[in-house]
Amino acid sequence: MLESKKKKIQLKEHISIGVYTAIYFIICALAAGLTVLIIPGYSYAFIPVITSLLAGTIYMLMVAKVPKFGAISIMGSIMGIFFLIVGRFPGATVIAIVISILADVIAYLFKYRNKVGVLFSYIIFSYSLIGPVVPMIFFPSFYQDQLIEQGRDAAYIEGVFQSVSEYTLIILVVSILIMSVIGGVFGQRMMKKHFEKAGIV
Amino acid sequence: MIVKGFDPRAKLLMIILAAVYVTIDLSILLEISLILIFILPFFVSNLPLIGSSFFVIYVVQLLGSLYLLPYVESPFFIYIVSFIFNGFRLLLPGIIAGTFAIKTTSVSEWVATFKTLRVPNWLLIPIAVMLRFFPAVREDYHHIRKAMAFRGIGTSALDLLKKPATTFEYILIPLLMNATQVAEDLTVSALTKGLSLPGKHTTIVQLKWTVSDWLLIIAALIPFILNIGGTVS
């Protein structure tokens, strides 16, 4: 029984997850604030990139403090529920939940200890925020029809949307990859520099 | 303590309805009435400023889509402008409903709502803790900035630009150290209040679904019904 109790997340850890998710949420909001105004409308797509750069430390701290299956999933799911409540694209919630569970599974396979494994899990987790951007990249037909109704050349419009969407997607995927590696390594260095020394972890 | 104003569940239902509307192609007239129905709760709940600013945003988007977009020629700008005026316009009802829900619901009402919706404890406790923790973070942040200013670190925006990583580290690390401490304190207080006990937990917040909730939901369905009627005839 003691064994099963150890594996399941306890009340104490639920509270820790809540506290860390709050800080993660604030970092997302900060990243959104920094990003949104650079190119109005368009740079909205790059909020996940800045978040992945900044949120590495909090992720590493949470994994170290709650090294159990569920912590990462709960953090990602809460962000997903938030997307739903503020009325973003509803699929964003599903994307956030599925990707964070995937990140959780990867970290679990590495027993939440292996540095490279946890970094890999953080890279995957960084993609969980991509949901609100999806309608912009994958469903331009929603708003491309209106352009055609206004008398634009259909083939031209489709070409434009396809190429801009493709480039945006490639830039987005690659830059999240790079930024999450930087953010994750920074986070792991911070863990070593501060938290391990202070005996918090 | 009975919840005043609209039931949080009605607010959530409005958000879901808004998500359904994204997939429906409404005529301009029905779209305008949809927006008017969605901003109505702001005026009932004494937040006319937010309600009217959403309407202004909508009108700007509509005018931009009708009169500005046809003259944009550069491919990249077509993409951006049509996202702001057409794509973002489709998401606007959801954003309106979401803003209303966030602005008019207190933390204890959210917790009570999630409880009635049978959200499991492993999700409910982190959410409740998170919502309560936000004000504490703000206070901590001010303390940290004061301590940094006292030692002459990161006092100006220039420092932030010159050494972004270091400044970020100086702010984030104390915040996280403190968060870890707060988590321990909260655990003790939660255990004292019996949060880990089995059985049904009570709440002083009572949700009540009233006539006004029904009216709001029915009103929000009108454009949908008219749209179906319109395509038939």
Coordinates of C-alpha atoms in Angstrom, one line a residue:
Chain A
M1 CA 0.0 0.0 0.0
L2 CA 2.9 2.3 0.8
E3 CA 4.2 1.7 -2.6
S4 CA 1.0 2.7 -4.4
K5 CA 0.7 5.8 -2.2
K6 CA 4.1 6.9 -3.3
K7 CA 3.3 6.7 -6.9
K8 CA -0.1 8.5 -6.8
I9 CA 0.0 12.2 -6.6
Q10 CA -0.8 13.5 -3.1
L11 CA -2.7 16.6 -2.0
K12 CA 0.6 18.4 -1.3
E13 CA 1.7 17.8 -4.9
H14 CA -1.6 18.9 -6.3
I15 CA -1.1 22.2 -4.5
S16 CA 2.5 22.5 -5.8
I17 CA 1.2 21.9 -9.3
G18 CA -1.4 24.6 -8.9
V19 CA 1.3 27.1 -7.7
Y20 CA 3.7 26.2 -10.5
T21 CA 0.9 26.4 -13.1
A22 CA 0.1 29.9 -11.9
I23 CA 3.6 31.0 -12.6
Y24 CA 3.7 29.2 -15.9
F25 CA 0.4 31.0 -16.8
I26 CA 1.9 34.3 -15.9
I27 CA 5.0 33.6 -18.1
C28 CA 2.6 32.7 -21.0
A29 CA 0.8 36.0 -20.4
L30 CA 4.1 37.9 -20.4
A31 CA 5.2 36.2 -23.6
A32 CA 1.9 37.1 -25.2
G33 CA 2.3 40.7 -24.1
L34 CA 5.8 40.8 -25.5
T35 CA 4.9 39.2 -28.8
V36 CA 1.5 40.3 -29.9
L37 CA 2.4 43.9 -30.8
I38 CA 5.5 43.3 -33.0
I39 CA 3.5 42.6 -36.2
P40 CA -0.2 43.2 -35.3
G41 CA -2.2 40.1 -36.0
Y42 CA 0.6 38.0 -37.4
S43 CA 3.1 37.8 -34.6
Y44 CA 0.3 36.3 -32.5
A45 CA 1.4 33.0 -34.1
F46 CA 4.8 33.3 -32.2
I47 CA 3.5 33.5 -28.6
P48 CA 4.4 29.8 -28.1
V49 CA 8.0 30.5 -29.2
I50 CA 8.7 33.1 -26.6
T51 CA 6.9 31.1 -23.9
S52 CA 9.1 28.1 -24.7
L53 CA 12.2 30.3 -24.2
L54 CA 11.0 31.6 -20.8
A55 CA 9.2 28.7 -19.2
G56 CA 12.1 26.2 -19.0
T57 CA 13.0 26.9 -15.4
I58 CA 9.5 26.4 -14.1
Y59 CA 9.1 23.2 -16.0
M60 CA 12.3 21.8 -14.7
L61 CA 11.4 22.8 -11.1
M62 CA 8.0 21.2 -11.3
V63 CA 9.4 17.9 -12.8
A64 CA 12.0 17.8 -10.0
K65 CA 9.5 18.6 -7.2
V66 CA 6.7 16.3 -8.5
P67 CA 8.4 13.5 -10.4
K68 CA 5.2 11.6 -10.9
F69 CA 2.9 10.8 -13.9
G70 CA 0.2 13.4 -14.1
A71 CA 1.9 16.6 -13.1
I72 CA 2.9 17.7 -16.6
S73 CA -0.5 16.6 -17.9
I74 CA -2.4 18.6 -15.3
M75 CA -0.3 21.7 -16.1
G76 CA -1.0 21.4 -19.8
S77 CA -4.6 20.6 -19.3
I78 CA -5.2 23.7 -17.2
M79 CA -3.8 25.8 -20.0
G80 CA -6.1 24.0 -22.4
I81 CA -9.1 24.7 -20.2
F82 CA -8.1 28.3 -20.0
F83 CA -8.0 28.5 -23.8
L84 CA -11.6 27.1 -23.8
I85 CA -12.8 29.6 -21.2
V86 CA -11.4 32.7 -22.9
G87 CA -13.1 31.5 -26.1
R88 CA -10.1 30.6 -28.3
F89 CA -10.3 27.9 -31.0
P90 CA -11.9 24.9 -29.1
G91 CA -9.5 22.4 -30.7
A92 CA -6.7 24.2 -28.8
T93 CA -7.9 22.5 -25.6
V94 CA -7.7 19.1 -27.1
I95 CA -4.2 19.9 -28.6
A96 CA -3.0 21.2 -25.2
I97 CA -4.2 18.1 -23.3
V98 CA -2.9 15.5 -25.9
I99 CA 0.5 17.1 -26.3
S100 CA 1.1 17.5 -22.5
I101 CA 0.1 13.9 -21.8
L102 CA 2.6 12.9 -24.5
A103 CA 5.3 15.0 -22.8
D104 CA 4.4 13.4 -19.5
V105 CA 4.8 9.9 -21.0
I106 CA 8.2 10.8 -22.4
A107 CA 9.3 12.2 -19.0
Y108 CA 7.9 9.1 -17.3
L109 CA 9.9 6.8 -19.6
F110 CA 13.0 8.6 -18.4
K111 CA 11.7 8.4 -14.8
Y112 CA 11.7 12.2 -14.5
R113 CA 15.5 12.2 -13.8
N114 CA 17.4 11.8 -17.0
K115 CA 18.4 15.3 -18.1
V116 CA 18.3 14.7 -21.8
G117 CA 15.0 12.9 -21.4
V118 CA 13.4 15.7 -19.4
L119 CA 14.7 18.2 -21.9
F120 CA 13.2 16.2 -24.7
S121 CA 9.9 16.1 -22.8
Y122 CA 10.1 19.9 -22.4
I123 CA 10.6 20.4 -26.2
I124 CA 7.4 18.3 -26.8
F125 CA 5.5 20.2 -24.1
S126 CA 6.4 23.5 -25.7
Y127 CA 4.2 22.6 -28.7
S128 CA 1.1 22.2 -26.4
L129 CA 0.5 26.0 -26.7
I130 CA 0.3 25.8 -30.5
G131 CA -3.5 25.3 -30.4
P132 CA -4.8 28.9 -30.6
V133 CA -2.6 29.4 -33.7
V134 CA -4.0 26.4 -35.5
P135 CA -7.0 28.2 -37.1
M136 CA -4.6 30.8 -38.5
I137 CA -2.4 28.2 -40.2
F138 CA -4.7 25.3 -41.1
F139 CA -8.1 26.8 -41.7
P140 CA -7.5 29.9 -43.7
S141 CA -10.5 28.8 -45.9
F142 CA -12.7 30.2 -43.1
Y143 CA -11.7 33.7 -44.1
Q144 CA -10.3 33.1 -47.6
D145 CA -13.8 32.5 -48.9
Q146 CA -14.8 36.0 -48.0
L147 CA -12.0 37.4 -50.0
I148 CA -13.1 35.4 -53.0
E149 CA -16.7 36.6 -52.5
Q150 CA -15.3 40.1 -52.7
G151 CA -14.1 39.4 -56.2
R152 CA -10.5 38.4 -55.7
D153 CA -9.0 35.8 -58.0
A154 CA -9.6 32.5 -56.3
A155 CA -6.4 30.8 -57.5
Y156 CA -4.2 33.8 -56.5
I157 CA -5.7 34.0 -53.0
E158 CA -5.3 30.3 -52.4
G159 CA -1.7 30.5 -53.5
V160 CA -1.0 33.4 -51.2
F161 CA -2.6 31.7 -48.2
Q162 CA -0.9 28.4 -48.9
S163 CA 2.6 29.8 -49.2
V164 CA 2.3 32.2 -46.2
S165 CA 0.7 29.4 -44.1
E166 CA 3.4 26.9 -45.1
Y167 CA 6.3 29.4 -44.3
T168 CA 4.7 30.4 -41.0
L169 CA 4.3 26.7 -40.0
I170 CA 7.9 25.9 -40.8
I171 CA 9.2 28.9 -39.0
L172 CA 7.0 28.2 -36.0
V173 CA 7.9 24.6 -35.7
V174 CA 11.7 25.2 -36.1
S175 CA 11.8 28.2 -33.8
I176 CA 9.9 26.5 -31.0
L177 CA 12.4 23.6 -31.3
I178 CA 15.4 26.0 -31.0
M179 CA 13.9 28.2 -28.3
S180 CA 12.7 25.3 -26.2
V181 CA 16.2 23.8 -26.2
I182 CA 17.6 27.1 -25.1
G183 CA 14.9 27.6 -22.5
G184 CA 15.2 24.0 -21.2
V185 CA 19.0 24.1 -20.9
F186 CA 18.7 27.5 -19.2
G187 CA 16.2 26.0 -16.8
Q188 CA 18.4 23.0 -16.0
R189 CA 21.3 25.3 -15.4
M190 CA 19.2 27.4 -13.0
M191 CA 18.2 24.2 -11.2
K192 CA 21.8 23.3 -10.7
K193 CA 22.9 26.8 -9.8
H194 CA 20.1 27.7 -7.3
F195 CA 17.7 25.1 -6.3
E196 CA 20.0 22.1 -5.8
K197 CA 22.3 24.3 -3.8
A198 CA 19.5 25.7 -1.6
G199 CA 18.3 22.1 -1.0
I200 CA 14.9 22.8 -2.4
V201 CA 15.2 19.9 -4.8
Chain B
M1 CA -24.6 32.9 -0.6
I2 CA -26.4 32.7 -3.8
V3 CA -24.6 33.8 -6.9
K4 CA -25.8 37.1 -8.3
G5 CA -26.0 37.8 -12.0
F6 CA -25.8 35.0 -14.6
D7 CA -25.0 31.4 -13.5
P8 CA -21.4 30.6 -14.4
R9 CA -22.7 27.5 -16.2
A10 CA -24.7 29.7 -18.5
K11 CA -21.5 31.7 -19.2
L12 CA -19.7 28.5 -20.1
L13 CA -22.6 27.4 -22.3
M14 CA -22.3 30.7 -24.1
I15 CA -18.6 30.1 -24.8
I16 CA -19.5 26.7 -26.2
L17 CA -22.2 28.2 -28.4
A18 CA -19.7 30.7 -29.7
A19 CA -17.4 27.9 -30.7
V20 CA -20.3 26.3 -32.6
Y21 CA -20.9 29.7 -34.4
V22 CA -17.4 29.7 -35.7
T23 CA -18.3 26.8 -38.0
I24 CA -21.5 28.4 -39.2
D25 CA -21.5 30.9 -42.1
L26 CA -23.9 33.7 -41.1
S27 CA -25.1 36.6 -43.2
I28 CA -23.9 40.0 -42.2
L29 CA -27.2 40.9 -40.6
L30 CA -27.4 37.8 -38.5
E31 CA -23.7 38.2 -37.6
I32 CA -24.4 41.8 -36.3
S33 CA -27.4 40.5 -34.2
L34 CA -25.2 37.7 -32.8
I35 CA -22.6 40.2 -31.7
L36 CA -25.3 42.4 -30.1
I37 CA -26.7 39.4 -28.2
F38 CA -23.3 38.4 -27.0
I39 CA -22.4 41.9 -25.7
L40 CA -25.9 42.2 -24.1
P41 CA -24.8 40.6 -20.7
F42 CA -22.1 43.3 -20.2
F43 CA -24.9 46.0 -20.2
V44 CA -27.1 43.9 -17.9
S45 CA -24.1 43.4 -15.5
N46 CA -23.2 47.1 -15.4
L47 CA -20.1 46.8 -17.5
P48 CA -21.2 48.9 -20.5
L49 CA -17.7 50.1 -21.3
I50 CA -16.3 46.7 -22.1
G51 CA -19.5 45.8 -24.0
S52 CA -19.3 48.9 -26.2
S53 CA -15.6 48.5 -26.9
F54 CA -16.2 45.0 -28.2
F55 CA -18.9 46.4 -30.5
V56 CA -16.5 49.1 -31.7
I57 CA -13.9 46.4 -32.4
Y58 CA -16.5 44.4 -34.4
V59 CA -17.6 47.5 -36.4
V60 CA -13.9 48.3 -37.2
Q61 CA -13.4 44.7 -38.3
L62 CA -16.5 44.6 -40.4
L63 CA -15.7 48.0 -42.1
G64 CA -12.1 46.9 -42.6
S65 CA -13.2 43.7 -44.2
L66 CA -15.7 45.4 -46.5
Y67 CA -13.8 48.5 -47.5
L68 CA -10.1 48.2 -46.7
L69 CA -9.4 44.6 -47.6
P70 CA -10.3 44.8 -51.3
Y71 CA -7.6 47.4 -51.8
V72 CA -4.7 45.5 -50.1
E73 CA -2.4 44.1 -52.8
S74 CA 0.8 42.7 -51.2
P75 CA 0.4 38.9 -50.5
F76 CA 1.8 39.0 -47.0
F77 CA -0.4 41.9 -46.0
I78 CA -3.5 40.2 -47.5
Y79 CA -2.8 37.4 -45.1
I80 CA -2.3 39.6 -42.0
V81 CA -5.2 42.0 -42.8
S82 CA -7.6 39.2 -43.6
F83 CA -6.6 37.4 -40.4
I84 CA -7.3 40.5 -38.3
F85 CA -10.6 41.5 -40.1
N86 CA -12.1 38.2 -41.1
G87 CA -10.5 35.4 -39.1
F88 CA -10.4 37.3 -35.8
R89 CA -13.9 38.5 -36.4
L90 CA -15.2 34.9 -36.4
L91 CA -13.5 34.2 -33.1
L92 CA -14.9 37.4 -31.6
P93 CA -18.1 36.0 -30.1
G94 CA -16.0 33.5 -28.2
I95 CA -13.7 36.1 -26.9
I96 CA -16.6 38.3 -25.9
A97 CA -18.2 35.4 -24.0
G98 CA -14.9 34.5 -22.4
T99 CA -14.1 38.0 -21.3
F100 CA -17.6 38.2 -19.7
A101 CA -17.1 34.9 -17.9
I102 CA -13.7 36.0 -16.5
K103 CA -14.8 39.5 -15.6
T104 CA -17.9 38.6 -13.7
T105 CA -17.0 35.4 -11.9
S106 CA -15.2 35.2 -8.6
V107 CA -12.7 32.5 -7.7
S108 CA -15.1 30.8 -5.2
E109 CA -17.8 30.8 -7.9
W110 CA -15.5 29.1 -10.3
V111 CA -14.5 26.5 -7.8
A112 CA -18.2 25.9 -6.9
T113 CA -19.0 25.7 -10.7
F114 CA -16.3 23.2 -11.4
K115 CA -17.5 21.1 -8.4
T116 CA -21.1 21.0 -9.7
L117 CA -19.7 20.0 -13.1
R118 CA -18.0 17.1 -11.3
V119 CA -14.5 18.2 -12.3
P120 CA -12.3 15.6 -10.5
N121 CA -10.2 16.7 -7.5
W122 CA -6.9 16.2 -9.2
L123 CA -7.8 19.0 -11.6
L124 CA -10.0 21.0 -9.2
I125 CA -7.3 21.5 -6.5
P126 CA -4.6 22.8 -8.8
I127 CA -7.1 25.2 -10.4
A128 CA -8.3 26.5 -7.1
V129 CA -4.8 27.0 -5.8
M130 CA -3.7 28.7 -9.0
L131 CA -6.6 31.2 -9.0
R132 CA -5.9 32.1 -5.4
F133 CA -2.1 32.3 -5.9
F134 CA -2.2 35.1 -8.6
P135 CA -2.5 38.0 -6.2
A136 CA 0.4 36.6 -4.1
V137 CA 2.7 36.5 -7.2
R138 CA 2.0 40.2 -7.9
E139 CA 2.9 41.1 -4.3
D140 CA 6.1 39.0 -4.4
Y141 CA 7.1 40.6 -7.7
H142 CA 6.9 44.0 -6.1
H143 CA 9.0 42.9 -3.2
I144 CA 11.6 41.4 -5.5
R145 CA 11.8 44.5 -7.6
K146 CA 12.3 46.6 -4.5
A147 CA 15.0 44.3 -3.2
M148 CA 16.7 44.5 -6.6
A149 CA 16.4 48.3 -6.7
F150 CA 17.9 48.4 -3.2
R151 CA 21.0 46.7 -4.6
G152 CA 21.0 48.7 -7.8
I153 CA 20.2 45.7 -10.0
G154 CA 17.9 45.9 -13.0
T155 CA 16.6 49.3 -12.1
S156 CA 16.1 50.6 -15.6
A157 CA 14.7 49.2 -18.9
L158 CA 18.3 49.6 -20.3
D159 CA 19.5 46.8 -17.9
L160 CA 16.8 44.6 -19.2
L161 CA 17.9 45.1 -22.7
K162 CA 21.6 44.8 -21.9
K163 CA 21.4 41.7 -19.8
P164 CA 18.0 40.1 -20.4
A165 CA 18.9 36.6 -19.1
T166 CA 20.5 37.9 -15.9
T167 CA 17.6 40.2 -15.1
F168 CA 15.1 37.5 -15.9
E169 CA 17.0 35.1 -13.6
Y170 CA 17.1 37.7 -10.7
I171 CA 13.3 38.1 -10.9
L172 CA 12.3 34.5 -11.6
I173 CA 14.4 32.6 -9.1
P174 CA 13.2 34.3 -5.9
L175 CA 9.6 34.0 -7.3
L176 CA 10.0 30.2 -7.7
M177 CA 11.8 29.8 -4.4
N178 CA 8.9 31.6 -2.7
A179 CA 6.3 29.6 -4.7
T180 CA 7.8 26.4 -3.4
Q181 CA 7.6 27.8 0.1
V182 CA 4.0 28.9 -0.4
A183 CA 3.0 25.5 -1.7
E184 CA 4.2 24.0 1.6
D185 CA 2.3 26.6 3.6
L186 CA -0.9 26.1 1.6
T187 CA -0.7 22.3 2.1
V188 CA -0.6 22.7 5.9
S189 CA -3.6 25.1 5.8
A190 CA -5.5 22.8 3.4
L191 CA -4.9 19.8 5.5
T192 CA -6.0 21.7 8.6
K193 CA -9.3 22.5 6.8
G194 CA -9.8 18.9 6.0
L195 CA -9.3 19.0 2.2
S196 CA -7.8 15.5 2.2
L197 CA -10.8 14.0 4.0
P198 CA -13.0 11.6 2.0
G199 CA -16.7 12.3 1.5
K200 CA -18.7 15.2 0.0
H201 CA -17.3 18.7 0.6
T202 CA -19.7 21.6 1.1
T203 CA -19.5 25.1 -0.3
I204 CA -21.1 28.4 0.7
V205 CA -21.5 29.4 -2.9
Q206 CA -24.8 28.2 -4.3
L207 CA -25.4 28.2 -8.0
K208 CA -28.9 29.0 -9.2
W209 CA -30.1 28.7 -12.8
T210 CA -32.7 31.4 -13.2
V211 CA -35.0 32.8 -15.9
S212 CA -32.4 35.3 -17.1
D213 CA -30.0 32.4 -17.8
W214 CA -32.6 30.7 -20.0
L215 CA -33.3 34.0 -21.8
L216 CA -29.6 34.5 -22.5
I217 CA -29.2 31.0 -23.9
I218 CA -32.4 31.2 -26.0
A219 CA -31.4 34.6 -27.3
A220 CA -28.0 33.3 -28.3
L221 CA -29.7 30.5 -30.3
I222 CA -31.9 32.8 -32.3
P223 CA -29.4 33.6 -35.1
F224 CA -28.8 29.9 -35.4
I225 CA -32.5 29.2 -35.9
L226 CA -33.0 32.1 -38.3
N227 CA -30.0 30.9 -40.3
I228 CA -31.5 27.4 -40.7
G229 CA -34.9 29.0 -41.6
G230 CA -33.2 31.3 -44.1
T231 CA -31.5 28.4 -46.0
V232 CA -34.7 26.5 -46.2
S233 CA -36.8 29.2 -47.7

